[in-house]
Amino acid sequence: MAGKYLLASILCLVLGNALGQQQQSVMEGTYNVTQVCTMVKTGTQLGSILSCSIYYVCTRSGPVMQTCSSGYAYNFRTQNCALASEVECYYGMSNPCAGVVGSAWVPNVKNCQGWYYCNGNQIGGHGVCDKGERFESASQRCIYGDCGQPDSNSDEPGLVNYCSVVPPNMYFGSTSDCQTWYYCNAQGLQTQGECASSAFIASSASCGYDTAPGACDRVVNAPVPTTCSTLNKIEPDPTTCGNYYVCNGEVYVLNSCPYGTYWDLPSQSCVYRKLAAPTLGCNRCQYATTPFVNAVDKTCDTYYYCQNGNHGAVSTCPTGFYFNEADQACAPNSGLSNYSPYNGACYNAGTPSGPPSPSGSTSGSSGDSSTSSGSSPPTSNA
């Protein structure tokens, strides 16, 4: 029996330590590797835009960096390390024309509009595309399109085409909505489309209906980080419970909690979803395993329906009832004080905040609940 208690204690300690660790997003310039990993199948390998010898393996908990052996470079198209002389890569190179045979145009990785003209191994010239255009290395020409980064003259490289790091002949999802998909052809050109009446499921790289947890957790709809001056100041993401921003002294940088955890306001750390008290209004359908979930609400009487990681309109339990996510039903408030400590969405719910309103008072809500246009859970008699 003592052995069982010891094992349980060790497991709790390990789990607690794992959940307490904040996972900072892996960034390469403006390329958010962590975010791109949510768009592709687990196990997919992504290229780097900082070094030709680095690549990332996308795991369920985020990207894991790997390095090729000396003299080798990573070929994101074939998903393996090969002799550097046989790999077309321009990142981290002092001479972008090194290894070029004949004449060719290659990108300036520090400026998405920039290009170099190579005459064999020698730089024969350089320039930039016209305003409103960017250089496309796959077609070796300037094409219409935005650079997709705040400052095209930045010293940091920026990812302007997913097909620069995602392997070809592969469908992958978008972080802006659940229906959009992208595709990279063999030449490295990127196309996109939408699933007609269903979600794009990254785990199967296809359109379909999938109510499994995490089907559309890649959709963050995160606002553009604003400027800041207080180093390491943290702000929660207002829409995605599992994200938060950290100030680097100039702007807020997006970070993501480990899989299955949310940013917890009281502890200012990443906490297991059920226990976390996230910011008001963020989407608790992220990592949910039940169709109905509590909305973040100190009264604990609001809830919504989840489908593919998105939620419907907020509904409210009748007066005197709270929503019990475990039971998937509205329950009498007599059990709220026992429920709220174990469900962070209802943080401090059930704690008296003042004297009750007298009979006939117009304060507070009364009458029947307002329900969403979709499905609604039953009311519990317990």
PDB file of N, CA, C and O in Angstrom, residues 235-288:
ATOM      1  N   GLU A 235       0.642  39.506 -20.663  1.00  0.00           N
ATOM      2  CA  GLU A 235      -0.781  39.765 -20.901  1.00  0.00           C
ATOM      3  C   GLU A 235      -1.424  38.500 -21.458  1.00  0.00           C
ATOM      4  O   GLU A 235      -0.849  37.855 -22.341  1.00  0.00           O
ATOM      5  N   PRO A 236      -2.609  38.099 -20.972  1.00  0.00           N
ATOM      6  CA  PRO A 236      -3.288  36.920 -21.518  1.00  0.00           C
ATOM      7  C   PRO A 236      -3.853  37.204 -22.899  1.00  0.00           C
ATOM      8  O   PRO A 236      -4.183  38.354 -23.223  1.00  0.00           O
ATOM      9  N   ASP A 237      -3.967  36.163 -23.718  1.00  0.00           N
ATOM     10  CA  ASP A 237      -4.609  36.295 -25.018  1.00  0.00           C
ATOM     11  C   ASP A 237      -6.117  36.377 -24.770  1.00  0.00           C
ATOM     12  O   ASP A 237      -6.689  35.504 -24.114  1.00  0.00           O
ATOM     13  N   PRO A 238      -6.798  37.414 -25.271  1.00  0.00           N
ATOM     14  CA  PRO A 238      -8.228  37.575 -24.980  1.00  0.00           C
ATOM     15  C   PRO A 238      -9.137  36.549 -25.645  1.00  0.00           C
ATOM     16  O   PRO A 238     -10.292  36.409 -25.259  1.00  0.00           O
ATOM     17  N   THR A 239      -8.635  35.822 -26.652  1.00  0.00           N
ATOM     18  CA  THR A 239      -9.494  34.877 -27.357  1.00  0.00           C
ATOM     19  C   THR A 239      -9.079  33.424 -27.197  1.00  0.00           C
ATOM     20  O   THR A 239      -9.916  32.537 -27.274  1.00  0.00           O
ATOM     21  N   THR A 240      -7.797  33.154 -26.985  1.00  0.00           N
ATOM     22  CA  THR A 240      -7.295  31.783 -26.891  1.00  0.00           C
ATOM     23  C   THR A 240      -6.756  31.531 -25.490  1.00  0.00           C
ATOM     24  O   THR A 240      -5.729  32.107 -25.108  1.00  0.00           O
ATOM     25  N   CYS A 241      -7.423  30.685 -24.723  1.00  0.00           N
ATOM     26  CA  CYS A 241      -7.074  30.481 -23.315  1.00  0.00           C
ATOM     27  C   CYS A 241      -5.659  29.946 -23.129  1.00  0.00           C
ATOM     28  O   CYS A 241      -5.030  30.186 -22.101  1.00  0.00           O
ATOM     29  N   GLY A 242      -5.154  29.204 -24.110  1.00  0.00           N
ATOM     30  CA  GLY A 242      -3.842  28.587 -23.981  1.00  0.00           C
ATOM     31  C   GLY A 242      -2.698  29.468 -24.455  1.00  0.00           C
ATOM     32  O   GLY A 242      -1.559  29.002 -24.493  1.00  0.00           O
ATOM     33  N   ASN A 243      -2.968  30.729 -24.790  1.00  0.00           N
ATOM     34  CA  ASN A 243      -1.920  31.644 -25.253  1.00  0.00           C
ATOM     35  C   ASN A 243      -1.755  32.815 -24.309  1.00  0.00           C
ATOM     36  O   ASN A 243      -2.692  33.205 -23.602  1.00  0.00           O
ATOM     37  N   TYR A 244      -0.585  33.407 -24.333  1.00  0.00           N
ATOM     38  CA  TYR A 244      -0.316  34.618 -23.572  1.00  0.00           C
ATOM     39  C   TYR A 244       0.807  35.377 -24.261  1.00  0.00           C
ATOM     40  O   TYR A 244       1.524  34.829 -25.109  1.00  0.00           O
ATOM     41  N   TYR A 245       0.958  36.652 -23.924  1.00  0.00           N
ATOM     42  CA  TYR A 245       1.983  37.497 -24.529  1.00  0.00           C
ATOM     43  C   TYR A 245       3.005  37.939 -23.486  1.00  0.00           C
ATOM     44  O   TYR A 245       2.641  38.249 -22.348  1.00  0.00           O
ATOM     45  N   VAL A 246       4.261  37.970 -23.885  1.00  0.00           N
ATOM     46  CA  VAL A 246       5.338  38.439 -23.015  1.00  0.00           C
ATOM     47  C   VAL A 246       6.035  39.607 -23.693  1.00  0.00           C
ATOM     48  O   VAL A 246       6.411  39.517 -24.867  1.00  0.00           O
ATOM     49  N   CYS A 247       6.203  40.700 -22.978  1.00  0.00           N
ATOM     50  CA  CYS A 247       6.841  41.883 -23.537  1.00  0.00           C
ATOM     51  C   CYS A 247       8.357  41.688 -23.610  1.00  0.00           C
ATOM     52  O   CYS A 247       8.997  41.300 -22.625  1.00  0.00           O
ATOM     53  N   ASN A 248       8.930  41.940 -24.777  1.00  0.00           N
ATOM     54  CA  ASN A 248      10.382  41.831 -24.941  1.00  0.00           C
ATOM     55  C   ASN A 248      11.085  43.173 -24.803  1.00  0.00           C
ATOM     56  O   ASN A 248      12.258  43.321 -25.130  1.00  0.00           O
ATOM     57  N   GLY A 249      10.318  44.156 -24.307  1.00  0.00           N
ATOM     58  CA  GLY A 249      10.851  45.500 -24.151  1.00  0.00           C
ATOM     59  C   GLY A 249      10.390  46.442 -25.235  1.00  0.00           C
ATOM     60  O   GLY A 249      10.473  47.659 -25.084  1.00  0.00           O
ATOM     61  N   GLU A 250       9.853  45.861 -26.328  1.00  0.00           N
ATOM     62  CA  GLU A 250       9.373  46.679 -27.444  1.00  0.00           C
ATOM     63  C   GLU A 250       7.961  46.279 -27.872  1.00  0.00           C
ATOM     64  O   GLU A 250       7.091  47.117 -28.036  1.00  0.00           O
ATOM     65  N   VAL A 251       7.742  44.973 -28.074  1.00  0.00           N
ATOM     66  CA  VAL A 251       6.423  44.485 -28.468  1.00  0.00           C
ATOM     67  C   VAL A 251       6.090  43.230 -27.667  1.00  0.00           C
ATOM     68  O   VAL A 251       6.969  42.595 -27.072  1.00  0.00           O
ATOM     69  N   TYR A 252       4.809  42.874 -27.650  1.00  0.00           N
ATOM     70  CA  TYR A 252       4.377  41.634 -27.002  1.00  0.00           C
ATOM     71  C   TYR A 252       4.613  40.465 -27.959  1.00  0.00           C
ATOM     72  O   TYR A 252       4.242  40.517 -29.123  1.00  0.00           O
ATOM     73  N   VAL A 253       5.225  39.409 -27.452  1.00  0.00           N
ATOM     74  CA  VAL A 253       5.531  38.224 -28.247  1.00  0.00           C
ATOM     75  C   VAL A 253       4.591  37.093 -27.834  1.00  0.00           C
ATOM     76  O   VAL A 253       4.445  36.794 -26.642  1.00  0.00           O
ATOM     77  N   LEU A 254       3.933  36.476 -28.813  1.00  0.00           N
ATOM     78  CA  LEU A 254       2.979  35.405 -28.548  1.00  0.00           C
ATOM     79  C   LEU A 254       3.692  34.160 -28.021  1.00  0.00           C
ATOM     80  O   LEU A 254       4.687  33.715 -28.571  1.00  0.00           O
ATOM     81  N   ASN A 255       3.162  33.598 -26.934  1.00  0.00           N
ATOM     82  CA  ASN A 255       3.650  32.349 -26.362  1.00  0.00           C
ATOM     83  C   ASN A 255       2.477  31.387 -26.199  1.00  0.00           C
ATOM     84  O   ASN A 255       1.321  31.817 -26.107  1.00  0.00           O
ATOM     85  N   SER A 256       2.763  30.094 -26.144  1.00  0.00           N
ATOM     86  CA  SER A 256       1.720  29.083 -26.010  1.00  0.00           C
ATOM     87  C   SER A 256       2.019  28.172 -24.825  1.00  0.00           C
ATOM     88  O   SER A 256       3.169  27.762 -24.631  1.00  0.00           O
ATOM     89  N   CYS A 257       0.991  27.865 -24.055  1.00  0.00           N
ATOM     90  CA  CYS A 257       1.126  26.912 -22.961  1.00  0.00           C
ATOM     91  C   CYS A 257       1.242  25.499 -23.540  1.00  0.00           C
ATOM     92  O   CYS A 257       0.836  25.248 -24.670  1.00  0.00           O
ATOM     93  N   PRO A 258       1.781  24.551 -22.762  1.00  0.00           N
ATOM     94  CA  PRO A 258       1.836  23.161 -23.220  1.00  0.00           C
ATOM     95  C   PRO A 258       0.441  22.625 -23.541  1.00  0.00           C
ATOM     96  O   PRO A 258      -0.571  23.135 -23.042  1.00  0.00           O
ATOM     97  N   TYR A 259       0.393  21.586 -24.352  1.00  0.00           N
ATOM     98  CA  TYR A 259      -0.876  20.995 -24.789  1.00  0.00           C
ATOM     99  C   TYR A 259      -1.746  20.635 -23.575  1.00  0.00           C
ATOM    100  O   TYR A 259      -1.276  20.051 -22.595  1.00  0.00           O
ATOM    101  N   GLY A 260      -3.022  21.011 -23.639  1.00  0.00           N
ATOM    102  CA  GLY A 260      -3.958  20.666 -22.578  1.00  0.00           C
ATOM    103  C   GLY A 260      -3.972  21.622 -21.410  1.00  0.00           C
ATOM    104  O   GLY A 260      -4.666  21.377 -20.418  1.00  0.00           O
ATOM    105  N   THR A 261      -3.228  22.737 -21.502  1.00  0.00           N
ATOM    106  CA  THR A 261      -3.175  23.691 -20.395  1.00  0.00           C
ATOM    107  C   THR A 261      -3.561  25.085 -20.864  1.00  0.00           C
ATOM    108  O   THR A 261      -3.472  25.413 -22.051  1.00  0.00           O
ATOM    109  N   TYR A 262      -3.984  25.916 -19.903  1.00  0.00           N
ATOM    110  CA  TYR A 262      -4.372  27.301 -20.152  1.00  0.00           C
ATOM    111  C   TYR A 262      -3.474  28.231 -19.331  1.00  0.00           C
ATOM    112  O   TYR A 262      -2.871  27.821 -18.341  1.00  0.00           O
ATOM    113  N   TRP A 263      -3.452  29.508 -19.741  1.00  0.00           N
ATOM    114  CA  TRP A 263      -2.767  30.515 -18.937  1.00  0.00           C
ATOM    115  C   TRP A 263      -3.668  30.886 -17.769  1.00  0.00           C
ATOM    116  O   TRP A 263      -4.795  31.313 -17.928  1.00  0.00           O
ATOM    117  N   ASP A 264      -3.163  30.660 -16.551  1.00  0.00           N
ATOM    118  CA  ASP A 264      -3.924  30.846 -15.318  1.00  0.00           C
ATOM    119  C   ASP A 264      -3.608  32.213 -14.721  1.00  0.00           C
ATOM    120  O   ASP A 264      -2.449  32.499 -14.384  1.00  0.00           O
ATOM    121  N   LEU A 265      -4.616  33.074 -14.583  1.00  0.00           N
ATOM    122  CA  LEU A 265      -4.391  34.426 -14.092  1.00  0.00           C
ATOM    123  C   LEU A 265      -3.910  34.476 -12.642  1.00  0.00           C
ATOM    124  O   LEU A 265      -2.968  35.218 -12.331  1.00  0.00           O
ATOM    125  N   PRO A 266      -4.506  33.730 -11.696  1.00  0.00           N
ATOM    126  CA  PRO A 266      -4.044  33.820 -10.306  1.00  0.00           C
ATOM    127  C   PRO A 266      -2.585  33.430 -10.109  1.00  0.00           C
ATOM    128  O   PRO A 266      -1.858  34.081  -9.352  1.00  0.00           O
ATOM    129  N   SER A 267      -2.141  32.372 -10.782  1.00  0.00           N
ATOM    130  CA  SER A 267      -0.766  31.896 -10.588  1.00  0.00           C
ATOM    131  C   SER A 267       0.202  32.451 -11.618  1.00  0.00           C
ATOM    132  O   SER A 267       1.418  32.296 -11.474  1.00  0.00           O
ATOM    133  N   GLN A 268      -0.335  33.099 -12.680  1.00  0.00           N
ATOM    134  CA  GLN A 268       0.499  33.614 -13.771  1.00  0.00           C
ATOM    135  C   GLN A 268       1.397  32.513 -14.340  1.00  0.00           C
ATOM    136  O   GLN A 268       2.602  32.692 -14.546  1.00  0.00           O
ATOM    137  N   SER A 269       0.774  31.368 -14.600  1.00  0.00           N
ATOM    138  CA  SER A 269       1.501  30.228 -15.157  1.00  0.00           C
ATOM    139  C   SER A 269       0.533  29.364 -15.943  1.00  0.00           C
ATOM    140  O   SER A 269      -0.687  29.589 -15.932  1.00  0.00           O
ATOM    141  N   CYS A 270       1.067  28.364 -16.627  1.00  0.00           N
ATOM    142  CA  CYS A 270       0.230  27.440 -17.389  1.00  0.00           C
ATOM    143  C   CYS A 270      -0.261  26.334 -16.462  1.00  0.00           C
ATOM    144  O   CYS A 270       0.538  25.709 -15.753  1.00  0.00           O
ATOM    145  N   VAL A 271      -1.568  26.111 -16.472  1.00  0.00           N
ATOM    146  CA  VAL A 271      -2.208  25.171 -15.546  1.00  0.00           C
ATOM    147  C   VAL A 271      -3.146  24.259 -16.334  1.00  0.00           C
ATOM    148  O   VAL A 271      -3.734  24.670 -17.346  1.00  0.00           O
ATOM    149  N   TYR A 272      -3.289  23.034 -15.881  1.00  0.00           N
ATOM    150  CA  TYR A 272      -4.210  22.068 -16.484  1.00  0.00           C
ATOM    151  C   TYR A 272      -5.569  22.721 -16.751  1.00  0.00           C
ATOM    152  O   TYR A 272      -6.112  23.419 -15.895  1.00  0.00           O
ATOM    153  N   ARG A 273      -6.108  22.511 -17.934  1.00  0.00           N
ATOM    154  CA  ARG A 273      -7.303  23.214 -18.404  1.00  0.00           C
ATOM    155  C   ARG A 273      -8.423  23.301 -17.383  1.00  0.00           C
ATOM    156  O   ARG A 273      -9.000  24.366 -17.155  1.00  0.00           O
ATOM    157  N   LYS A 274      -8.777  22.200 -16.765  1.00  0.00           N
ATOM    158  CA  LYS A 274      -9.922  22.180 -15.855  1.00  0.00           C
ATOM    159  C   LYS A 274      -9.709  23.097 -14.659  1.00  0.00           C
ATOM    160  O   LYS A 274     -10.661  23.722 -14.166  1.00  0.00           O
ATOM    161  N   LEU A 275      -8.483  23.191 -14.175  1.00  0.00           N
ATOM    162  CA  LEU A 275      -8.208  23.966 -12.968  1.00  0.00           C
ATOM    163  C   LEU A 275      -7.855  25.414 -13.253  1.00  0.00           C
ATOM    164  O   LEU A 275      -7.924  26.258 -12.351  1.00  0.00           O
ATOM    165  N   ALA A 276      -7.469  25.734 -14.478  1.00  0.00           N
ATOM    166  CA  ALA A 276      -7.004  27.087 -14.802  1.00  0.00           C
ATOM    167  C   ALA A 276      -8.141  28.095 -14.752  1.00  0.00           C
ATOM    168  O   ALA A 276      -9.264  27.817 -15.169  1.00  0.00           O
ATOM    169  N   ALA A 277      -7.827  29.287 -14.248  1.00  0.00           N
ATOM    170  CA  ALA A 277      -8.759  30.413 -14.255  1.00  0.00           C
ATOM    171  C   ALA A 277      -8.280  31.377 -15.336  1.00  0.00           C
ATOM    172  O   ALA A 277      -7.468  32.270 -15.073  1.00  0.00           O
ATOM    173  N   PRO A 278      -8.740  31.205 -16.586  1.00  0.00           N
ATOM    174  CA  PRO A 278      -8.241  32.017 -17.698  1.00  0.00           C
ATOM    175  C   PRO A 278      -8.930  33.379 -17.761  1.00  0.00           C
ATOM    176  O   PRO A 278      -9.831  33.678 -16.968  1.00  0.00           O
ATOM    177  N   THR A 279      -8.520  34.178 -18.720  1.00  0.00           N
ATOM    178  CA  THR A 279      -9.084  35.513 -18.856  1.00  0.00           C
ATOM    179  C   THR A 279     -10.520  35.464 -19.364  1.00  0.00           C
ATOM    180  O   THR A 279     -10.905  34.557 -20.128  1.00  0.00           O
ATOM    181  N   LEU A 280     -11.302  36.423 -18.945  1.00  0.00           N
ATOM    182  CA  LEU A 280     -12.713  36.485 -19.320  1.00  0.00           C
ATOM    183  C   LEU A 280     -12.852  36.582 -20.833  1.00  0.00           C
ATOM    184  O   LEU A 280     -12.187  37.386 -21.481  1.00  0.00           O
ATOM    185  N   GLY A 281     -13.703  35.724 -21.407  1.00  0.00           N
ATOM    186  CA  GLY A 281     -13.995  35.778 -22.833  1.00  0.00           C
ATOM    187  C   GLY A 281     -13.178  34.856 -23.706  1.00  0.00           C
ATOM    188  O   GLY A 281     -13.472  34.705 -24.894  1.00  0.00           O
ATOM    189  N   CYS A 282     -12.125  34.215 -23.158  1.00  0.00           N
ATOM    190  CA  CYS A 282     -11.333  33.323 -24.008  1.00  0.00           C
ATOM    191  C   CYS A 282     -12.095  32.021 -24.269  1.00  0.00           C
ATOM    192  O   CYS A 282     -13.008  31.653 -23.524  1.00  0.00           O
ATOM    193  N   ASN A 283     -11.712  31.331 -25.316  1.00  0.00           N
ATOM    194  CA  ASN A 283     -12.445  30.165 -25.806  1.00  0.00           C
ATOM    195  C   ASN A 283     -12.073  28.895 -25.035  1.00  0.00           C
ATOM    196  O   ASN A 283     -11.009  28.317 -25.256  1.00  0.00           O
ATOM    197  N   ARG A 284     -12.955  28.407 -24.166  1.00  0.00           N
ATOM    198  CA  ARG A 284     -12.685  27.206 -23.380  1.00  0.00           C
ATOM    199  C   ARG A 284     -13.013  25.923 -24.147  1.00  0.00           C
ATOM    200  O   ARG A 284     -12.919  24.828 -23.598  1.00  0.00           O
ATOM    201  N   CYS A 285     -13.384  26.043 -25.413  1.00  0.00           N
ATOM    202  CA  CYS A 285     -13.532  24.838 -26.234  1.00  0.00           C
ATOM    203  C   CYS A 285     -12.163  24.269 -26.616  1.00  0.00           C
ATOM    204  O   CYS A 285     -12.064  23.112 -27.028  1.00  0.00           O
ATOM    205  N   GLN A 286     -11.130  25.072 -26.488  1.00  0.00           N
ATOM    206  CA  GLN A 286      -9.778  24.591 -26.762  1.00  0.00           C
ATOM    207  C   GLN A 286      -9.444  23.461 -25.783  1.00  0.00           C
ATOM    208  O   GLN A 286      -9.526  23.625 -24.572  1.00  0.00           O
ATOM    209  N   TYR A 287      -9.087  22.287 -26.319  1.00  0.00           N
ATOM    210  CA  TYR A 287      -8.745  21.076 -25.569  1.00  0.00           C
ATOM    211  C   TYR A 287      -9.933  20.478 -24.798  1.00  0.00           C
ATOM    212  O   TYR A 287      -9.752  19.597 -23.963  1.00  0.00           O
ATOM    213  N   ALA A 288     -11.149  20.932 -25.070  1.00  0.00           N
ATOM    214  CA  ALA A 288     -12.312  20.391 -24.352  1.00  0.00           C
ATOM    215  C   ALA A 288     -12.596  18.958 -24.792  1.00  0.00           C
ATOM    216  O   ALA A 288     -12.384  18.594 -25.948  1.00  0.00           O
TER     217      ALA A 288
END
